[in-house]
Short mmCIF file of C-alpha atoms in Angstrom, two decimals:
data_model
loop_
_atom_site.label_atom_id
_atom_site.label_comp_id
_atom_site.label_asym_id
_atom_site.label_seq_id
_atom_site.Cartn_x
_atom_site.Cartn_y
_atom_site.Cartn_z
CA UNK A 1272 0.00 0.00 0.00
CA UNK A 1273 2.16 2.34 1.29
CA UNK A 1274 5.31 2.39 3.38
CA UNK A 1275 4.15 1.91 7.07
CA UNK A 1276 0.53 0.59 5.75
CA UNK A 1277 2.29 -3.28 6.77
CA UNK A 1278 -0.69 -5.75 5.50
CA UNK A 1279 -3.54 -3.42 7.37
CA UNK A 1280 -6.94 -4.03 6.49
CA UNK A 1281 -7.55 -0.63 8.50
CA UNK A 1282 -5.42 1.48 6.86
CA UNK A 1283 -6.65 -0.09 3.60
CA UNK A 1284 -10.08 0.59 4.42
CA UNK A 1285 -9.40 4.40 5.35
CA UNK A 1286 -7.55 5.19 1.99
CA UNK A 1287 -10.78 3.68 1.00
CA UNK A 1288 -12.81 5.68 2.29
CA UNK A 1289 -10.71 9.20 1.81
CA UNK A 1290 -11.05 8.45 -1.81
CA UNK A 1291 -14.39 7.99 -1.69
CA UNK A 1292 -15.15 11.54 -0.57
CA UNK A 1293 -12.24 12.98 -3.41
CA UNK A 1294 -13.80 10.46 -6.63
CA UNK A 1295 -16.84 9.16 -6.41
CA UNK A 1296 -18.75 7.79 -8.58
CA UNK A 1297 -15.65 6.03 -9.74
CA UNK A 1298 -17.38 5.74 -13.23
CA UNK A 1299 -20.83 7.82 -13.78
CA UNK A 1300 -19.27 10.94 -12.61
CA UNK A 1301 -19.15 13.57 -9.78
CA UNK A 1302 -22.03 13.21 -7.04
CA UNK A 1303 -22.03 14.76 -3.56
CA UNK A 1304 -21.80 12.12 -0.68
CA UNK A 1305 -21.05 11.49 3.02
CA UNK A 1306 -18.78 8.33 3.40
CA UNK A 1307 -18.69 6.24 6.54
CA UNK A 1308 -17.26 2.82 7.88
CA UNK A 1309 -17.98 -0.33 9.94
CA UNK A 1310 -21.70 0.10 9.79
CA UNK A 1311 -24.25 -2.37 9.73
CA UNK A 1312 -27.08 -4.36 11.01
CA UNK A 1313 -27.40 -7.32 13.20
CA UNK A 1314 -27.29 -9.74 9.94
CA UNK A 1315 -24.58 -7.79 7.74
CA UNK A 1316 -21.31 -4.81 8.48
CA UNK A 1317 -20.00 -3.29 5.88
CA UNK A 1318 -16.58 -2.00 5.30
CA UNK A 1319 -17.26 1.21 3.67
CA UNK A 1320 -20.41 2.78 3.15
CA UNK A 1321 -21.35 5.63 0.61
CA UNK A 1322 -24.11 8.17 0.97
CA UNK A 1323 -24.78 9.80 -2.41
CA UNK A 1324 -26.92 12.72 -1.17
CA UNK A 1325 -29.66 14.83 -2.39
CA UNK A 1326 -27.74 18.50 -1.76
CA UNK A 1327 -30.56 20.79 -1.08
CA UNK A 1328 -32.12 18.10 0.97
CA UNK A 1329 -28.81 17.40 3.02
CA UNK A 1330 -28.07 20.89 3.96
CA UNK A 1331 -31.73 20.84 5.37
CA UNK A 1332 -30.82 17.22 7.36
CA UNK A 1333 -28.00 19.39 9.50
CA UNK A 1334 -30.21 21.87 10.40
CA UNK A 1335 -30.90 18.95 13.06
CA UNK A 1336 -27.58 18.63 14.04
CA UNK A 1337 -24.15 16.85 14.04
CA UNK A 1338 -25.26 14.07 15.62
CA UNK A 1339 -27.42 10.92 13.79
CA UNK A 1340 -30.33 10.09 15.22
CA UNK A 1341 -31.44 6.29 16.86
CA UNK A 1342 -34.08 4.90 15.91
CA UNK A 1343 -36.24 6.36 18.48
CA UNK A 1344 -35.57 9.69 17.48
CA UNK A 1345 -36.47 9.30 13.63
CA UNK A 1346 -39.73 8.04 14.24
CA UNK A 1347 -40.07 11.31 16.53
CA UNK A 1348 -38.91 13.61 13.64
CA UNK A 1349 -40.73 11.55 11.03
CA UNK A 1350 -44.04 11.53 12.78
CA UNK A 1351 -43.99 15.14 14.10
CA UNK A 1352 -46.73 17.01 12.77
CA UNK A 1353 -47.03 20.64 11.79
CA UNK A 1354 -48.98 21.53 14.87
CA UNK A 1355 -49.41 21.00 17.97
CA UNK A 1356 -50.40 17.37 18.59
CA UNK A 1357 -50.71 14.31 21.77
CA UNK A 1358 -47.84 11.96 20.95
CA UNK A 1359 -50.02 9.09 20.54
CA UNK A 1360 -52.05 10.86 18.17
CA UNK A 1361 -48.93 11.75 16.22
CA UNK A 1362 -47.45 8.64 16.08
CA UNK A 1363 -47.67 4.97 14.73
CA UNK A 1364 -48.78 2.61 17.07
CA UNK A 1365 -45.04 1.40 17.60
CA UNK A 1366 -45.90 -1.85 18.98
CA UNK A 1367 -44.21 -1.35 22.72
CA UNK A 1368 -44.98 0.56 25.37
CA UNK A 1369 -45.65 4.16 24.59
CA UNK A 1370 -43.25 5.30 27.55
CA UNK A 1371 -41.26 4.69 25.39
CA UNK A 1372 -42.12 6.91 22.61
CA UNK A 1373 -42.88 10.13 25.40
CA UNK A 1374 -39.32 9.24 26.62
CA UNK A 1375 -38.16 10.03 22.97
CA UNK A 1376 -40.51 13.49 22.36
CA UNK A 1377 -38.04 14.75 25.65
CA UNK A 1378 -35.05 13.28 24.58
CA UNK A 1379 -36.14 15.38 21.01
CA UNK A 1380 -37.09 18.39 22.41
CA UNK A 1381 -34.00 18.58 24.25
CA UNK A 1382 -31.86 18.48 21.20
CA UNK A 1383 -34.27 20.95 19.65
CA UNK A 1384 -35.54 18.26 17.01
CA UNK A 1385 -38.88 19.08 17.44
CA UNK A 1386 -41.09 21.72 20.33
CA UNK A 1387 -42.94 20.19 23.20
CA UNK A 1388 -45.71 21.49 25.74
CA UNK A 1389 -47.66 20.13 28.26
CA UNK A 1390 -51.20 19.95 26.98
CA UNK A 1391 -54.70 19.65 28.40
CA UNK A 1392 -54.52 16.99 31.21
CA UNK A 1393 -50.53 17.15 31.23
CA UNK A 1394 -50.56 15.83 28.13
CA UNK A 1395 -47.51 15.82 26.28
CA UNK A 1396 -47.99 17.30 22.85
CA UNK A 1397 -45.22 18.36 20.26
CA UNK A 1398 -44.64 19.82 16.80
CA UNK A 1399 -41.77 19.29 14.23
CA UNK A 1400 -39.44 22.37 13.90
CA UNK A 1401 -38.86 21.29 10.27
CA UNK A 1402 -39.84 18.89 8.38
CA UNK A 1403 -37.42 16.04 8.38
CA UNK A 1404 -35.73 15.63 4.83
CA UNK A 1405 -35.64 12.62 2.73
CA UNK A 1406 -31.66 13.57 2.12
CA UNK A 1407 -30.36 9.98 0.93
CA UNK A 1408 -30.17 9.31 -3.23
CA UNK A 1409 -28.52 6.16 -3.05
CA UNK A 1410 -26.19 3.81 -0.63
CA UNK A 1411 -23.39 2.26 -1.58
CA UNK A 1412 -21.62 -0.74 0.47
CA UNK A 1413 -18.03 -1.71 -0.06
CA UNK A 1414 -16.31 -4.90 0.66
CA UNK A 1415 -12.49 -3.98 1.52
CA UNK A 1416 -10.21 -6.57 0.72
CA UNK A 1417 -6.20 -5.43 -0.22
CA UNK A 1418 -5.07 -8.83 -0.53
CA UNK A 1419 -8.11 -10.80 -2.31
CA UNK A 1420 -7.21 -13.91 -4.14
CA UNK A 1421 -8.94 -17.00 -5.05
CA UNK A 1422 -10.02 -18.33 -1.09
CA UNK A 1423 -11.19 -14.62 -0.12
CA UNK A 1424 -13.50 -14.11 -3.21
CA UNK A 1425 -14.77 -17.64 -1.99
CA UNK A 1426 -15.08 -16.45 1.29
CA UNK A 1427 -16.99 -13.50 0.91
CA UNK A 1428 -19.05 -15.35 -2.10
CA UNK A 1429 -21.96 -15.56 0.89
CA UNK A 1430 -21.83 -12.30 2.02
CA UNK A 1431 -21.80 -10.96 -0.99
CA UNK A 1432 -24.71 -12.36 -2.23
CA UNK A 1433 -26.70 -11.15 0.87
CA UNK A 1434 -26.12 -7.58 -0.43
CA UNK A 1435 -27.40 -7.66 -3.68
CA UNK A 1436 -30.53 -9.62 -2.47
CA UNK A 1437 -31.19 -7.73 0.82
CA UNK A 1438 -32.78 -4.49 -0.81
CA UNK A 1439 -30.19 -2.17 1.78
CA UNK A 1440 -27.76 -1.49 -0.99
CA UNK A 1441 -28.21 0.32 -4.42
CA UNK A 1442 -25.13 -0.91 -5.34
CA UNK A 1443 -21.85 -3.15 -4.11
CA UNK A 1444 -18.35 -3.18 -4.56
CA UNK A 1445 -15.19 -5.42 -4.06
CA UNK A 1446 -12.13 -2.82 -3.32
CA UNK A 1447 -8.88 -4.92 -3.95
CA UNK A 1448 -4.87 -3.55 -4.19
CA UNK A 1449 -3.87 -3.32 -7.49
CA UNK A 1450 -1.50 -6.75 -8.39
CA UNK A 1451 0.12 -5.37 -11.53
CA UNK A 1452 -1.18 -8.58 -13.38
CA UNK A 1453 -3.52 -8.19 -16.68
CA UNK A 1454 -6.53 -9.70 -15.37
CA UNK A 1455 -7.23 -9.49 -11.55
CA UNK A 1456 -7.59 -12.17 -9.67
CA UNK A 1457 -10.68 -9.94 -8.16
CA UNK A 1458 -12.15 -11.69 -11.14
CA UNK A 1459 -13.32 -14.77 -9.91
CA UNK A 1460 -16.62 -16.82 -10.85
CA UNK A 1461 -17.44 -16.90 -6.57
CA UNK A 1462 -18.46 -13.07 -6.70
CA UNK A 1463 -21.12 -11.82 -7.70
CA UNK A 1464 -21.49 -10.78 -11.48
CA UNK A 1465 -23.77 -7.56 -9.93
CA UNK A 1466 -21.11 -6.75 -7.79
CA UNK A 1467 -18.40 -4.23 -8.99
CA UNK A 1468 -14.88 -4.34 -8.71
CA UNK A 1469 -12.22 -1.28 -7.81
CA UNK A 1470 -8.69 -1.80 -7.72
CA UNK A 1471 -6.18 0.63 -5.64
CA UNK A 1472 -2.47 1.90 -6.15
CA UNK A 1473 -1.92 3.77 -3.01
CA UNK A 1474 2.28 3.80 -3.02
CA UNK A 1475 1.81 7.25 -3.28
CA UNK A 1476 -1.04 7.67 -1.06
CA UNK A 1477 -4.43 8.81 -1.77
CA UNK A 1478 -5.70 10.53 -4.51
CA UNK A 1479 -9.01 11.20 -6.55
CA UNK A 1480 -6.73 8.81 -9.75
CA UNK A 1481 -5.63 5.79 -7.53
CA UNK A 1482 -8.95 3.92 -8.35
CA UNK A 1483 -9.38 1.76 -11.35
CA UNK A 1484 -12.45 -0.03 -12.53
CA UNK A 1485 -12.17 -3.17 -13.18
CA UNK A 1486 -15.67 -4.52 -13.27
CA UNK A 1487 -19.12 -2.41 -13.30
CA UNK A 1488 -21.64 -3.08 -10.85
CA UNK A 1489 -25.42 -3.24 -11.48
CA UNK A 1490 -27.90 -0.97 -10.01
CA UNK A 1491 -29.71 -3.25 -7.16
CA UNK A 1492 -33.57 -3.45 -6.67
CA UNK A 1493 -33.30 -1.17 -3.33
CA UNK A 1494 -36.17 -0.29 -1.14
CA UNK A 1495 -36.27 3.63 -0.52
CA UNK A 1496 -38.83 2.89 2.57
CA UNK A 1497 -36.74 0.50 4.21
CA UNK A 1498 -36.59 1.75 7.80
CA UNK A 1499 -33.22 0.18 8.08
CA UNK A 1500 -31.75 1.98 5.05
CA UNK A 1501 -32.89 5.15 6.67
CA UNK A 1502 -31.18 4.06 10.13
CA UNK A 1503 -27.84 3.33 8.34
CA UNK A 1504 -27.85 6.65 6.91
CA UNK A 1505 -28.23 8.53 9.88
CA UNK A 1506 -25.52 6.21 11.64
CA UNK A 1507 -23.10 6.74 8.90
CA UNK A 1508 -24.04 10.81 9.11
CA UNK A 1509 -23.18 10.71 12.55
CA UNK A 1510 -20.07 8.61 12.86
CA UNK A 1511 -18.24 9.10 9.36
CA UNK A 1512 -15.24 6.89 8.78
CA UNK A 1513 -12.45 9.30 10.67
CA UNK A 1514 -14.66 7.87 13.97
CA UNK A 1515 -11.24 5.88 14.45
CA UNK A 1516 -10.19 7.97 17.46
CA UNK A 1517 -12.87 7.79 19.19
CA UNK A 1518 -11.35 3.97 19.55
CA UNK A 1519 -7.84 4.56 20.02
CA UNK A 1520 -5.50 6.51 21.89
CA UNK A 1521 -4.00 9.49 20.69
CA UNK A 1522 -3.42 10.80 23.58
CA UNK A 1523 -0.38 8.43 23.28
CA UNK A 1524 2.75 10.45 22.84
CA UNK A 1525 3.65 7.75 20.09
CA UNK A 1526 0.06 8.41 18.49
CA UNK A 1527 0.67 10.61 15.17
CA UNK A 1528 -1.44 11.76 12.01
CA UNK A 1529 0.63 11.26 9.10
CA UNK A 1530 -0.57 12.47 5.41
CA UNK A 1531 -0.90 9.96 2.40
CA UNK A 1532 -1.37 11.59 -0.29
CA UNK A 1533 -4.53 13.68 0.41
CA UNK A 1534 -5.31 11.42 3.09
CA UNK A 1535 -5.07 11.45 6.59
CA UNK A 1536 -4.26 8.23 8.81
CA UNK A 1537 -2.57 7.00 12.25
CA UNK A 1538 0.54 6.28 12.64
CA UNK A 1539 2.03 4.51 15.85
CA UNK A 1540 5.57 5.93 15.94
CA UNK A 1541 6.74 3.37 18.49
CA UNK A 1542 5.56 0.08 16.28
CA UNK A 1543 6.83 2.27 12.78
CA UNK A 1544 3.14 1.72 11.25
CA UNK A 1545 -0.28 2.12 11.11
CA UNK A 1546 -1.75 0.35 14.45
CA UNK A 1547 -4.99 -1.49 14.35
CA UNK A 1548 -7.54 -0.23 16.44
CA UNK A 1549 -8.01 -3.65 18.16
CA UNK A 1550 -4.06 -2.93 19.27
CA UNK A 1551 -4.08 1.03 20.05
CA UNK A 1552 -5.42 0.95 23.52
CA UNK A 1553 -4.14 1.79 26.90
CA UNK A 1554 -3.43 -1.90 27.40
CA UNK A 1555 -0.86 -1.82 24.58
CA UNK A 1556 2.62 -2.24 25.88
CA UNK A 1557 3.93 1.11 23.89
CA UNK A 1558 1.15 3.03 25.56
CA UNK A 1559 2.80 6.23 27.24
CA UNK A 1560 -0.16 8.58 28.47
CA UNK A 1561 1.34 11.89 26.90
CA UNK A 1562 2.43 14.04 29.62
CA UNK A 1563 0.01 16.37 31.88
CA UNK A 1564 1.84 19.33 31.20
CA UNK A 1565 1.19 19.09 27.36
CA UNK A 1566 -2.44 19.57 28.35
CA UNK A 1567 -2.50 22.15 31.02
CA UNK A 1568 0.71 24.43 29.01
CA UNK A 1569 -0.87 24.53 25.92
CA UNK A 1570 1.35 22.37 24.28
CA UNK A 1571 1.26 21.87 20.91
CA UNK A 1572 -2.69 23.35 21.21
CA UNK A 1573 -4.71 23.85 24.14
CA UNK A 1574 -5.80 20.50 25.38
CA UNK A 1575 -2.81 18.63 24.01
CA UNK A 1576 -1.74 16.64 20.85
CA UNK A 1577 -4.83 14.13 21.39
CA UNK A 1578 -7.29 16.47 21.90
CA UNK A 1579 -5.74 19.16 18.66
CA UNK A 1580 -5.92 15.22 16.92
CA UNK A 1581 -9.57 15.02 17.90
CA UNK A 1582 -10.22 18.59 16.84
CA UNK A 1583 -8.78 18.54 13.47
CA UNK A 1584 -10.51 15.38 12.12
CA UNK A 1585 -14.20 16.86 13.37
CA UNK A 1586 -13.14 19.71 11.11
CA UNK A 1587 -12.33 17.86 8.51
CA UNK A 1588 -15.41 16.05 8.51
CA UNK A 1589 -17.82 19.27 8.78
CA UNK A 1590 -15.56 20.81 6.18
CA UNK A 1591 -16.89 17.20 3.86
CA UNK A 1592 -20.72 17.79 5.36
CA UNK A 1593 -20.41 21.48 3.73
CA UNK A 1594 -18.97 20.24 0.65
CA UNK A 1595 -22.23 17.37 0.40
CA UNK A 1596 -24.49 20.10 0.95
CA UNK A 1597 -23.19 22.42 -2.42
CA UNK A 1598 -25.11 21.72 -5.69
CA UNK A 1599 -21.78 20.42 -7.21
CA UNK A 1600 -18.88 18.32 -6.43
CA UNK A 1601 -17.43 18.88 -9.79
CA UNK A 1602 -14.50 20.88 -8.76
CA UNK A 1603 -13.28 19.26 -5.21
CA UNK A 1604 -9.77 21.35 -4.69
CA UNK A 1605 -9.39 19.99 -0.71
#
């Protein structure tokens, strides 16, 4: 991949999902999106996902915040009406207790989702603040696999399958390390034929070129009302795919953000690579807390390293929310 990369799935799968957010659609052109990793349900997780947003509609979705929302809280913000209303008027019969559902009209109203009052009887009433935005075009899953030969493709055969047949997806990819061969072994009889494949050159590190298409997916029968389509969404909206320190430690003094290109990714200075996040905790044997002063003295930035660390990936991920919410992504110069 790169030098310090080692065999990493992880660092694979964040070069991923940087170029994701510089190139895609890798083939039918320039389309605004918010990219996120490790989501999933209870049957399926998905390396890489890919929002492909409506603009208008998106810059109208984070007029409700940073945050994504649970499931409780979209049914709030889907159900709230324009007035004034009781909550079990408002909403679906949800099929458990409605404490449940009044729990989730305060937990709204406190994130100003929606307005609350107590009406006649005490009865908890509220009313939607805006309307809540049907913001996601399309999702895309990707399967992440650097080193994929003949016994991975098998492998993942299954899994595979379940994507293009489970209505979540609008489309599916393999992403695979370019092998200099002619044909790539990517191209195996076990995948898929709806499944596209994307192989990577990243000795140079990231950029909106390092993609190649080596197979074209089809377009999936999807299900735009799938409640759990809508969940993933607002999962991937709130965690994004730089979510990696929220996992790891760097407030390590050996914890570093090194650039790849026009990418971004840890580096462990101690081990001379990118860690895992499984490894970079504070039982690690190369864990050294970085020292208190750093943090009170307004060392490197107030807060310390791991906190400026922290800081710098949140902006870069608004900075990508702003550029989703423009018309066009036809020019990206970041």
């Amino acid at each position: 991949m790169f030098p310090g990369a080692g065999d990493s799935e992880f660092a694979f799968e964040l070069l991923v999902s940087r170029w994701a957010e510089l190139a895609w659609h890798p083939s039918d052109g320039a389309r605004p999106v918010v990219v996120a990793r490790q989501l999933g349900t209870r049957e399926r997780r998905w390396d890489t996902v890919v929002l492909e947003v409506d603009p208008e509609a998106f810059a109208v979705r984070r007029r409700f915040g940073d945050r994504g929302l649970d499931s409780d809280l979209l049914r709030i913000v889907q159900s709230a009406p324009a007035e004034f209303a009781w909550y079990r008027d408002a909403v679906d019969d949800p099929g458990f207790p409605w404490r449940y559902v009044r729990e989730a009209v305060h937990r709204a109203a406190a994130r100003d989702l929606v307005e609350k009052r107590s009406g006649q009887n005490g009865r908890i009433e509220f009313r939607r603040v805006r309307e809540y935005p049907d913001w996601v075009e399309r999702i895309v899953a990707i399967e992440n696999k650097p080193d994929l030969d003949a016994s991975a493709a098998a492998a993942l055969a299954d899994q595979l399958q379940y994507d293009v047949e489970s209505g979540l997806a609008d489309e599916v990819w393999v992403a695979t390390a370019a092998t200099g061969e002619r044909v790539s072994p990517a191209l195996l009889e076990d995948i898929p034929v709806e499944v596209g494949v994307l192989e990577f050159d990243f000795a140079a590190g990231v950029d909106a070129d390092t993609a190649e298409v080596v197979w074209h997916p089809t377009t999936l029968d999807s299900d735009p009302e799938n409640r759990t389509r809508r969940l993933l969404a607002e999962r991937g909206y709130g965690k994004g795919w730089r979510s990696f320190t929220e996992t790891m430690r760097p407030d390590c003094r050996h914890f570093e953000l090194r650039r790849e290109g026009r990418a971004l990714v840890p580096y462990c200075a101690a081990k001379e690579r990118v860690p895992t996040a499984a490894e970079c905790k504070g039982s690690c044997g190369e864990f050294s807390p970085e020292p208190p002063t750093w943090r009170t003295g307004g060392w490197p930035v107030e807060g310390g390293p791991g906190k400026g660390i922290r800081a710098l990936l949140e902006r870069r991920r608004e900075r990508e929310r702003e550029c989703a919410s423009r018309e066009t992504q036809s020019s990206k110069q970041r």
